[in-house]
CSV table of C-alpha atoms and ligand atoms in Angstrom, one decimal:
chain,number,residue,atom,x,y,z
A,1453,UNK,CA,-9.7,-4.5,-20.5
A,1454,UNK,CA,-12.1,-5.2,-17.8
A,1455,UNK,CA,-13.8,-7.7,-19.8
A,1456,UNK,CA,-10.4,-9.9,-20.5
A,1457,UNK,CA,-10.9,-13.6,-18.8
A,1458,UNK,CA,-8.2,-14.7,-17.2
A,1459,UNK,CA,-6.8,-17.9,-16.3
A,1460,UNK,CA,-7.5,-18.9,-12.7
A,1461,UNK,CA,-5.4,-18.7,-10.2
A,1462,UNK,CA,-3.9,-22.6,-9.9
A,1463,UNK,CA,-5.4,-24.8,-7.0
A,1464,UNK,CA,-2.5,-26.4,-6.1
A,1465,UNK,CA,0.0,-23.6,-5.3
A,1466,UNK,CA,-0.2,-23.1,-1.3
A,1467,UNK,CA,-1.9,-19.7,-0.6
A,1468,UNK,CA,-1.8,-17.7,2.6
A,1469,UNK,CA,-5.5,-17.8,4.2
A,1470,UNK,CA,-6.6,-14.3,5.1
A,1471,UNK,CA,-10.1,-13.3,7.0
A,1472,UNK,CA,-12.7,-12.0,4.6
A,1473,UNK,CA,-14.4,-9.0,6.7
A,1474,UNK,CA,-17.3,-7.7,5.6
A,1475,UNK,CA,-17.5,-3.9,5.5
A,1476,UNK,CA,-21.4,-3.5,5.7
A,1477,UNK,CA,-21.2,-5.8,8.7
A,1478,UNK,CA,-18.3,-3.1,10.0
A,1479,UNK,CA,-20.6,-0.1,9.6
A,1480,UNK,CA,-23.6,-1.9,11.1
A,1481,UNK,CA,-20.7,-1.9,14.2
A,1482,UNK,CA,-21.7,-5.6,14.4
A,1483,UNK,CA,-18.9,-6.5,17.5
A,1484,UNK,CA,-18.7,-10.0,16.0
A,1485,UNK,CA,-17.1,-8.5,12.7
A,1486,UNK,CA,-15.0,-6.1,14.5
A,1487,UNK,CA,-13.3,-8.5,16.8
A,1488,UNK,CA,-12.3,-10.3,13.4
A,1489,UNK,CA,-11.0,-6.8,12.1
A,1490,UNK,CA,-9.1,-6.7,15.0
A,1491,UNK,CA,-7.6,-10.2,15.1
A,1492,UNK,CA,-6.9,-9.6,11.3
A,1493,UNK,CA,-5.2,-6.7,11.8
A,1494,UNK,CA,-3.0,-7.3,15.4
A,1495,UNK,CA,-2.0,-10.8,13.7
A,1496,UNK,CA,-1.4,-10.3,9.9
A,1497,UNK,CA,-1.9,-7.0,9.1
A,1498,UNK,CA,-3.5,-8.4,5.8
A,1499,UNK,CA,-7.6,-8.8,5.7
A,1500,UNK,CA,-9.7,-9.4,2.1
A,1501,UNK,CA,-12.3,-6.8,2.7
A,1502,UNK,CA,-15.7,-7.6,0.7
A,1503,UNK,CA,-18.9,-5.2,0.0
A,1504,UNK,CA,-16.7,-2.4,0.0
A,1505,UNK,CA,-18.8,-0.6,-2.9
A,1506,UNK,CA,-16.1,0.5,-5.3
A,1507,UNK,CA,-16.5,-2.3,-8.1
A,1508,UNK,CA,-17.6,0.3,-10.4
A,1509,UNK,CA,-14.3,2.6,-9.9
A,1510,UNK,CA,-12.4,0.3,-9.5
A,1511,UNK,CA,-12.9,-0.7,-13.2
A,1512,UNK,CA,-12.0,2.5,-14.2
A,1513,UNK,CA,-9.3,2.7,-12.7
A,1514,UNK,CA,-7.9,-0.3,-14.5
A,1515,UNK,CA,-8.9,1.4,-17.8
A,1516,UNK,CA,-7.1,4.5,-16.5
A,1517,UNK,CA,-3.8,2.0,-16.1
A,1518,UNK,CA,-3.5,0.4,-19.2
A,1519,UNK,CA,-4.4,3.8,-21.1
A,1520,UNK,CA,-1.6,5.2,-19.2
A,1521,UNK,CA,0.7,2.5,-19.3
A,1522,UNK,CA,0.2,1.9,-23.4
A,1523,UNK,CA,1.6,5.7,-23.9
A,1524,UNK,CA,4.8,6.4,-25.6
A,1525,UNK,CA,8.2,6.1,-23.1
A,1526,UNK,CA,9.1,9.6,-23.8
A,1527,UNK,CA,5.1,11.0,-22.9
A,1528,UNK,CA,5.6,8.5,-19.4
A,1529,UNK,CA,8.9,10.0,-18.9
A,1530,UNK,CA,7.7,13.7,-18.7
A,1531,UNK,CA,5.9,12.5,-15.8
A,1532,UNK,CA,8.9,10.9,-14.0
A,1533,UNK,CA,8.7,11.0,-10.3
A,1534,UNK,CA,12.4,11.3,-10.0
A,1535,UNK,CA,14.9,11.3,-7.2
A,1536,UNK,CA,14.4,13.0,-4.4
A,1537,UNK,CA,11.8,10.7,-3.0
A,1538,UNK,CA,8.7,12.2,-4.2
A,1539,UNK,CA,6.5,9.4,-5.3
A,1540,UNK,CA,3.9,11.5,-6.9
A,1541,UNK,CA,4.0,10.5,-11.1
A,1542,UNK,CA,6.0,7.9,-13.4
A,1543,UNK,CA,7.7,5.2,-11.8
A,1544,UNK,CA,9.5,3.6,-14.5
A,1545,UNK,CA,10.4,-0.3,-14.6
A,1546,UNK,CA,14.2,-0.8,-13.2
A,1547,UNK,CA,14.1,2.7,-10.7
A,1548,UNK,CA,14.1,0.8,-7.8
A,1549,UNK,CA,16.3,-1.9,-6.3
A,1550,UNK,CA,14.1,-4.9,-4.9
A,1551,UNK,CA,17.0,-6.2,-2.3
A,1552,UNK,CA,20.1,-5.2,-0.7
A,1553,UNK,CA,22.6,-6.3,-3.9
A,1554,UNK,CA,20.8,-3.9,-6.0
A,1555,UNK,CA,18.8,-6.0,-8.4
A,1556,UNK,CA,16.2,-3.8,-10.3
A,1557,UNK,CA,12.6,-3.8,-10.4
A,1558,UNK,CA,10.3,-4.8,-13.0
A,1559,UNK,CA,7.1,-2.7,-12.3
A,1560,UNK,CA,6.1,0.7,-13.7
A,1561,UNK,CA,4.0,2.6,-11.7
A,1562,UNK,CA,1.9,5.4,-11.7
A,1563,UNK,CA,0.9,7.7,-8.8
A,1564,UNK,CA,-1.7,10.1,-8.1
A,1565,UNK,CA,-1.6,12.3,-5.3
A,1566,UNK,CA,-5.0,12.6,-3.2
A,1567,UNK,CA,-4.3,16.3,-3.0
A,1568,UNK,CA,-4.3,16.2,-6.7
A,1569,UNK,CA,-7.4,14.3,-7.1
A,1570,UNK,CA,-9.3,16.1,-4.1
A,1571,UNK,CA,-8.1,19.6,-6.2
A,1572,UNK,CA,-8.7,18.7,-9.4
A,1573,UNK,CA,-9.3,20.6,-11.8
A,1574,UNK,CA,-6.7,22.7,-10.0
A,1575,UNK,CA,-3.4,21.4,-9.4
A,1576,UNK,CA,-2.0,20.7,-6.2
A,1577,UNK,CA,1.0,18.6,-6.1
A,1578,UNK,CA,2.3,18.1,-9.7
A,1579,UNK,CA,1.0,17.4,-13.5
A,1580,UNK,CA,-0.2,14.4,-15.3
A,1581,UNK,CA,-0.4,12.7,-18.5
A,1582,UNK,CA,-3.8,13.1,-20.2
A,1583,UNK,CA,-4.9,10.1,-20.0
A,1584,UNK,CA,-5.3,10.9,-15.8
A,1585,UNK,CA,-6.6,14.3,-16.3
A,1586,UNK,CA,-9.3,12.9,-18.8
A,1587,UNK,CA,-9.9,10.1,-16.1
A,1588,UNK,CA,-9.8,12.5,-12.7
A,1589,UNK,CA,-13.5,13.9,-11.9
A,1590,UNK,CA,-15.6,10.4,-13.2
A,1591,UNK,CA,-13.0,8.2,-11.8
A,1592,UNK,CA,-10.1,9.1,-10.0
A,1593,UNK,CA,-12.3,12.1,-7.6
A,1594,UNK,CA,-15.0,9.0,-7.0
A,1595,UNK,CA,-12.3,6.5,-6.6
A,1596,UNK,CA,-10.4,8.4,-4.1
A,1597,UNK,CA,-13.4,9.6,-2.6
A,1598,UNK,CA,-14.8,6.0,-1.7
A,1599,UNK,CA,-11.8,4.4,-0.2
A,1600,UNK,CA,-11.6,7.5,2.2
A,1601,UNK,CA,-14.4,6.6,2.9
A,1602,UNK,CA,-13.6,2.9,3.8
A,1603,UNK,CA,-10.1,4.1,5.2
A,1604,UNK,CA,-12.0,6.6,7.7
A,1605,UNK,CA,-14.3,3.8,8.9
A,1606,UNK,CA,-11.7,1.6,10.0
A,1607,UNK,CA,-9.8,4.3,11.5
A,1608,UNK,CA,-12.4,5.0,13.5
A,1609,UNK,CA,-12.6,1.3,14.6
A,1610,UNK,CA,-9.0,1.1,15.3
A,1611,UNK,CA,-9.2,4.2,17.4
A,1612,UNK,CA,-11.8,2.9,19.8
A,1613,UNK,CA,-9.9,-0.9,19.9
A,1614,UNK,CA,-6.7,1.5,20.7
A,1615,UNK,CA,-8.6,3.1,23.9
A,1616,UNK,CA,-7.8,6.5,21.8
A,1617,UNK,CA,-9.7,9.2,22.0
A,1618,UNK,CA,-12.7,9.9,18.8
A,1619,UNK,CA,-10.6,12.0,16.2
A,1620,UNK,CA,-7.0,10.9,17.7
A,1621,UNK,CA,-6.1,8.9,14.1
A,1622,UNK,CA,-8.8,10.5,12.0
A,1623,UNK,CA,-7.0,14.0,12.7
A,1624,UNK,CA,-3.4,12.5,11.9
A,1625,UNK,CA,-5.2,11.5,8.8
A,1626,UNK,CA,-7.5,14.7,7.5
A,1627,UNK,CA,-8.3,15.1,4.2
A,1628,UNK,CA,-7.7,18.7,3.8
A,1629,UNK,CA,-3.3,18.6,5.2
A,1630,UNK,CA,-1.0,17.4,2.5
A,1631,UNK,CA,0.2,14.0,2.6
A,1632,UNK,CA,2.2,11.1,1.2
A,1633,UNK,CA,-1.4,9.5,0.3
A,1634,UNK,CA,-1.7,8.5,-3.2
A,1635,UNK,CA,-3.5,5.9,-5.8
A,1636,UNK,CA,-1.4,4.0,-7.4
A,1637,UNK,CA,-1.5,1.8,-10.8
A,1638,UNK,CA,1.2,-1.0,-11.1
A,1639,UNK,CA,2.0,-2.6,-14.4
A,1640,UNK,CA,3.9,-5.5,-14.6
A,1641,UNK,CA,5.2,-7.9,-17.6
A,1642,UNK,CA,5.5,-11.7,-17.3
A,1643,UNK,CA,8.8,-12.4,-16.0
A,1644,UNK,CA,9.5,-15.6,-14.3
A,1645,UNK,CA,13.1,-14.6,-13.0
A,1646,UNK,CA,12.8,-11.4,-11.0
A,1647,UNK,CA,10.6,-9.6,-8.6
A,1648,UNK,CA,8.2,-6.7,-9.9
A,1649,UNK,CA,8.2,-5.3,-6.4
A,1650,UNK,CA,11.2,-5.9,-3.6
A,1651,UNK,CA,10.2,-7.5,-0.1
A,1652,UNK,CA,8.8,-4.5,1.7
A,1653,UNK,CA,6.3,-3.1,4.7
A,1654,UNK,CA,3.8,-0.3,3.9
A,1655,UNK,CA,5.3,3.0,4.2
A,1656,UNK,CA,2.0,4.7,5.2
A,1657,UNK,CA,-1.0,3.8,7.8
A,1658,UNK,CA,-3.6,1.6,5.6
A,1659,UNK,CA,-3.5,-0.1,2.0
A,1660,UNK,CA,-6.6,-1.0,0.0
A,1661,UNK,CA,-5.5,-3.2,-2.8
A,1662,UNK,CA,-7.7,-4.4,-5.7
A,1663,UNK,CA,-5.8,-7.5,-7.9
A,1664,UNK,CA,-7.4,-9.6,-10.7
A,1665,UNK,CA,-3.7,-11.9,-10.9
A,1666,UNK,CA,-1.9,-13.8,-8.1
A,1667,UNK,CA,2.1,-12.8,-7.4
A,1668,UNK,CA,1.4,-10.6,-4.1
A,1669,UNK,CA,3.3,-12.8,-1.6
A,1670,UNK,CA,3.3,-12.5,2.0
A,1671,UNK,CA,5.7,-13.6,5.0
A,1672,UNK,CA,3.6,-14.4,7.5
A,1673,UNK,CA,5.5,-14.1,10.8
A,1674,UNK,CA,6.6,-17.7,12.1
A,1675,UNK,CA,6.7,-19.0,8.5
A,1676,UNK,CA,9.8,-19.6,6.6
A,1677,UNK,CA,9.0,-18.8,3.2
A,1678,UNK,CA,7.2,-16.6,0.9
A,1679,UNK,CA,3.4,-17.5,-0.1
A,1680,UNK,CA,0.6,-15.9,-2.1
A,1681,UNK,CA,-2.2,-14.6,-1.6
A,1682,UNK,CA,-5.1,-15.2,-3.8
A,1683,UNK,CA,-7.2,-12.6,-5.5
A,1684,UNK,CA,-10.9,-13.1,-4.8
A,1685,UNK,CA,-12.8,-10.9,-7.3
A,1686,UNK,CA,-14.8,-8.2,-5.7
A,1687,UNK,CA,-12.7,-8.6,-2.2
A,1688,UNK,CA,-10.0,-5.9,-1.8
A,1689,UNK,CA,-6.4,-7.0,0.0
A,1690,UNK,CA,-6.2,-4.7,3.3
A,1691,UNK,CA,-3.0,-4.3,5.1
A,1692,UNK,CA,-1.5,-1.9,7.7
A,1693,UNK,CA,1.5,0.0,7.0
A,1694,UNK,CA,4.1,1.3,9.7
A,1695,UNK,CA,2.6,4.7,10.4
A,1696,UNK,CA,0.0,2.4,12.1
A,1697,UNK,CA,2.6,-0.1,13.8
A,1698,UNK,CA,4.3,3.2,14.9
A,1699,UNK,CA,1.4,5.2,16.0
A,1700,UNK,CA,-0.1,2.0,17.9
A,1701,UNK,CA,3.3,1.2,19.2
A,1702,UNK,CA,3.7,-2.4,17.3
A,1703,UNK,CA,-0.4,-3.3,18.4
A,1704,UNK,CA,-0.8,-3.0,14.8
A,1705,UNK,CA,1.1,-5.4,12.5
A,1706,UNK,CA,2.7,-3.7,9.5
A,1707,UNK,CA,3.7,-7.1,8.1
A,1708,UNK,CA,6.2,-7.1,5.1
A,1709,UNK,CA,5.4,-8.9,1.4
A,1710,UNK,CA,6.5,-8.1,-2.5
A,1711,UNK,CA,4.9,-9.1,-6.4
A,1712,UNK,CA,6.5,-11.7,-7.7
A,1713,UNK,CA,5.7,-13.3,-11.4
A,1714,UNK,CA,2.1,-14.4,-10.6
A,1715,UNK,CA,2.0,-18.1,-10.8
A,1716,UNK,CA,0.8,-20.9,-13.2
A,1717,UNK,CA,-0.4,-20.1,-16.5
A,1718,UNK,CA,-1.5,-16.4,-15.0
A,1719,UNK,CA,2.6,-16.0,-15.1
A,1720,UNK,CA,2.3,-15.3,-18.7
A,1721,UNK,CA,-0.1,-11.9,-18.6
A,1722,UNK,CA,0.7,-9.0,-18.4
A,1723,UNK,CA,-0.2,-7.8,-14.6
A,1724,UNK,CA,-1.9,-5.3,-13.4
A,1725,UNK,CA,-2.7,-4.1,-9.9
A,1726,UNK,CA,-4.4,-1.3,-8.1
A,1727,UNK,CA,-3.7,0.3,-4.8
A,1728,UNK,CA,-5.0,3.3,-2.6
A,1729,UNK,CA,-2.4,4.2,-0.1
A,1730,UNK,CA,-3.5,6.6,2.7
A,1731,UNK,CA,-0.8,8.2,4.6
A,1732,UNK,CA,-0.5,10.3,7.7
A,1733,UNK,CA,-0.6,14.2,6.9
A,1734,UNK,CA,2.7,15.3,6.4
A,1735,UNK,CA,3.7,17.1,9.8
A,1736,UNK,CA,2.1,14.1,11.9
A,1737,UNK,CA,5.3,12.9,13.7
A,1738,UNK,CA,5.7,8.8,13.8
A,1739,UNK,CA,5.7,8.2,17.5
A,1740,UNK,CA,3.6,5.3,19.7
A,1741,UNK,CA,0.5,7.4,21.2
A,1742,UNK,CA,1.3,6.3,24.5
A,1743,UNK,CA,0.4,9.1,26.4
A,1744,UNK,CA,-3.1,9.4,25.0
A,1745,UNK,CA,-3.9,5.6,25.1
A,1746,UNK,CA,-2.7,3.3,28.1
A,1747,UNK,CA,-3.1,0.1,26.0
A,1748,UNK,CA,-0.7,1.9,23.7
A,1749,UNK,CA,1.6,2.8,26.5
A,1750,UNK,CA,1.3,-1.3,27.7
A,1751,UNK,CA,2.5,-2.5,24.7
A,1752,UNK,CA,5.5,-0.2,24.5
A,1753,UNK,CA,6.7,-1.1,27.7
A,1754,UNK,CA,6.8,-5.0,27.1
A,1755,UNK,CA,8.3,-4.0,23.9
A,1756,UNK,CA,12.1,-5.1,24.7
A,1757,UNK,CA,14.0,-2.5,25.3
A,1758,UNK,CA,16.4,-3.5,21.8
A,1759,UNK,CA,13.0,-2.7,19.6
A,1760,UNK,CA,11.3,0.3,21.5
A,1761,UNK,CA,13.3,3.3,19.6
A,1762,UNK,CA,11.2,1.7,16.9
A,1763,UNK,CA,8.3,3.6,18.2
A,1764,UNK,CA,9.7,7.0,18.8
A,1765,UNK,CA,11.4,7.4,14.7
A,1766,UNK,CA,11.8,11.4,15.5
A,1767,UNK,CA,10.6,11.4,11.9
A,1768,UNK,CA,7.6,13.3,10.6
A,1769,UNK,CA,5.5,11.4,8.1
A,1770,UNK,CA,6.9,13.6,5.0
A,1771,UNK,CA,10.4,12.4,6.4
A,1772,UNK,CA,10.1,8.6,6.6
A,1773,UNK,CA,8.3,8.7,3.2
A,1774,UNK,CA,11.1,10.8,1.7
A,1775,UNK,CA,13.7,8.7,3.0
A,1776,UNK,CA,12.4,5.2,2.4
A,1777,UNK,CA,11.4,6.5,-1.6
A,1778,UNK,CA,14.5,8.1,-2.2
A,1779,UNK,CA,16.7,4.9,-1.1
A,1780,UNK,CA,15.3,2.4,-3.1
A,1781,UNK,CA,15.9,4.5,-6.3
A,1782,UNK,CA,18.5,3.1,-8.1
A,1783,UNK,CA,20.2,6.4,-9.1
A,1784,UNK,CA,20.7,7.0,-5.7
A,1785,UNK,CA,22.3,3.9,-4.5
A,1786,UNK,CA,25.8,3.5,-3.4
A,1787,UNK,CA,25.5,0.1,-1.7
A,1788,UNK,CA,24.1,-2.2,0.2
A,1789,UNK,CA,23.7,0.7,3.0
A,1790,UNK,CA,21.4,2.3,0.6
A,1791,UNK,CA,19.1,-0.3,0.3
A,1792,UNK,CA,19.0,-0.8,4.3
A,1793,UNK,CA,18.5,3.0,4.6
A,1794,UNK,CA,15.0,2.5,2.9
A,1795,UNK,CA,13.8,-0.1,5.5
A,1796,UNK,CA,11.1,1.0,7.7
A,1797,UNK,CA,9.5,-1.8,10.3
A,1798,UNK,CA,10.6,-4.5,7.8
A,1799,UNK,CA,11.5,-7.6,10.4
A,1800,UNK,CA,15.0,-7.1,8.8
A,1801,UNK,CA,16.4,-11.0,8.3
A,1802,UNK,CA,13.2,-11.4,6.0
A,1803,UNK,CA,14.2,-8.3,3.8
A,1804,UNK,CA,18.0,-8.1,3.1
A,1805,UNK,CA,17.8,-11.4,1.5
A,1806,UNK,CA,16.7,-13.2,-1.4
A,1807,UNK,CA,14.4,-15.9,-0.2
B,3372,AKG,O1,0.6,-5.2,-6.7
B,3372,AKG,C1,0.4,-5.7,-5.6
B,3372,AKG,O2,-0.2,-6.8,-5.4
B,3372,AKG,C2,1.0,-5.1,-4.3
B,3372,AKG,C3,1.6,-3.8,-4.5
B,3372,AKG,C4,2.4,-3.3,-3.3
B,3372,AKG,O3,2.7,-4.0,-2.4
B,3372,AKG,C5,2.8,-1.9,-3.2
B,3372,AKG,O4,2.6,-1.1,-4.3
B,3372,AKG,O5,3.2,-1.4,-2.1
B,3373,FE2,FE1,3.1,-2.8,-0.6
């Protein structure tokens, strides 16, 4: 599929500017490049990252996705991630609400665990349909591998911006403890009247997105409505998640944004989308750092007082994942409540309502 054109994405539909950063520029630790990093990331939270070095996986990956996605129902179904807000496996279309009133999804996903990929060819966190397992040591393993790699870099540079000490986000991010961290395929049909993915903020600490079509839409804060963002081959979408809004007590922006159909005549493909989620380990408790950083500690003190419980959830990282997964699942919805127990550091007038 990789060799598919597809129709560009239209010129005159408004798009939401975002920095290009430059990853060999970030590992040189040029200061120019990681000032922009930084403004990206404390403005935004969304950055296109180029010369990342994972074109060849990534293409893979894809592969992986549409083998996966072409199997049978009842072969995807085995593999169901199911209720109780594990995310690991089959997400099919219509298990999650995208807003408050309970309409359903359109995208089917599916997730790999890192602690499956990093184990493979032993099994860590749960089974997969063969078309994975044929795909996990020459492209899952390297894919997973090479976006660590990325993630851990810009950890590291958000550590130092943070006035944290070397190791204080690396560690709440280690390879080797369990966590919600996961790749993740998305498969979407055209469909011009509903969401594939609700209005949402990043459950975990960093996203690395790869997309070929437009429908990612983000709400930039001030704005009033929705706007895309445009794919730019070979760039990846970066955005924070809450763990890192949390952890950096709001320094970080965890900025919320959803699929819709992607627009023009790229609204009539079939859309597919590919996303490395890294997640704090699983016992890492969601709390601003603010007394191991006094930048950290600043910024939670002009928080006003209304917003600062924000940065001390109580929760571990296992706990907010659980709880925002297991909400948005249809089966489990009772009402409205249930969708609003699934928020996380959404800027909540943006999310309960269909824009
Ligand atoms: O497919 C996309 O463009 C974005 C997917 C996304 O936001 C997510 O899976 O959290
Ligand atoms: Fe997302």
């Amino acid at each position: 599929m990789t060799s598919i054109p597809v129709p560009p994405f239209p010129d005159d539909i408004p798009t939401h500017p975002l920095l290009v950063i430059d990853y060999e520029l970030l590992k040189a630790r040029e200061k120019a490049e990681i000032d922009r990093l930084w403004e990206a990331a404390t403005t935004l939270g969304f950055w296109y990252l180029k010369n990342h070095g994972i074109d060849e996986e990534v293409n893979g990956m894809f592969d992986m996705a549409s083998e996966t996605m072409a199997l049978p129902m009842e072969k995807k179904m085995k593999y169901e991630q199911g209720d109780d807000g594990v995310s690991f496996g089959y997400k099919a279309a219509g298990a999650n609400a995208v807003d408050a009133s309970g309409v359903l999804d359109t995208v089917q996903f599916i997730n790999i665990a890192k602690d499956d990929a990093l184990a493979w060819p032993a099994q860590a966190r749960r089974a997969y349909p063969h078309t994975v397992n044929a795909r996990m040591d020459h492209t899952i393993q390297p894919f997973v591998e090479k976006s660590i790699r990325v993630t851990d870099l810009l950890l590291g540079l958000f550590e130092e911006r943070l006035g944290l000490s070397l190791g204080a986000l690396m560690t709440r991010h280690a390879r080797w403890e369990w966590s919600g961290s996961e790749t993740r395929c998305t498969y979407s049909p055209p469909n011009p009247e509903r969401q594939a993915i609700g209005a949402h903020t990043d459950f975990g600490s960093l996203t690395l997105l790869h997309n070929r079509l437009g429908g990612l839409q983000v709400f930039p804060p001030g704005s009033d409505s929705w706007q895309y963002v445009k794919p730019i081959p070979g760039h990846c979408i970066c955005n924070l998640g809450d763990a890192m809004s949390i952890l950096s007590g709001g320094i970080l922006r965890s900025n919320i944004h959803r699929v819709a159909n992607p627009p023009g005549a790229q609204g009539l493909l079939h859309r597919f989308s590919l996303v490395y989620f890294t997640r704090p380990g699983n016992s890492v408790v969601l709390r601003a750092l603010r007394d191991e950083s006094a930048v950290i500690a600043a910024a939670v003190a002009a928080t006003p007082e209304a917003d600062r419980e924000n940065y001390d959830t109580g929760a571990t990282s296992l706990d907010w994942f659980t709880r925002r997964i297991k909400n948005q699942r249809i089966a489990n919805r009772r009402g409205p409540e249930t969708w609003m127990a699934s928020r996380g550091m959404e800027h909540t007038e943006h999310t309960a309502v269909k824009v």
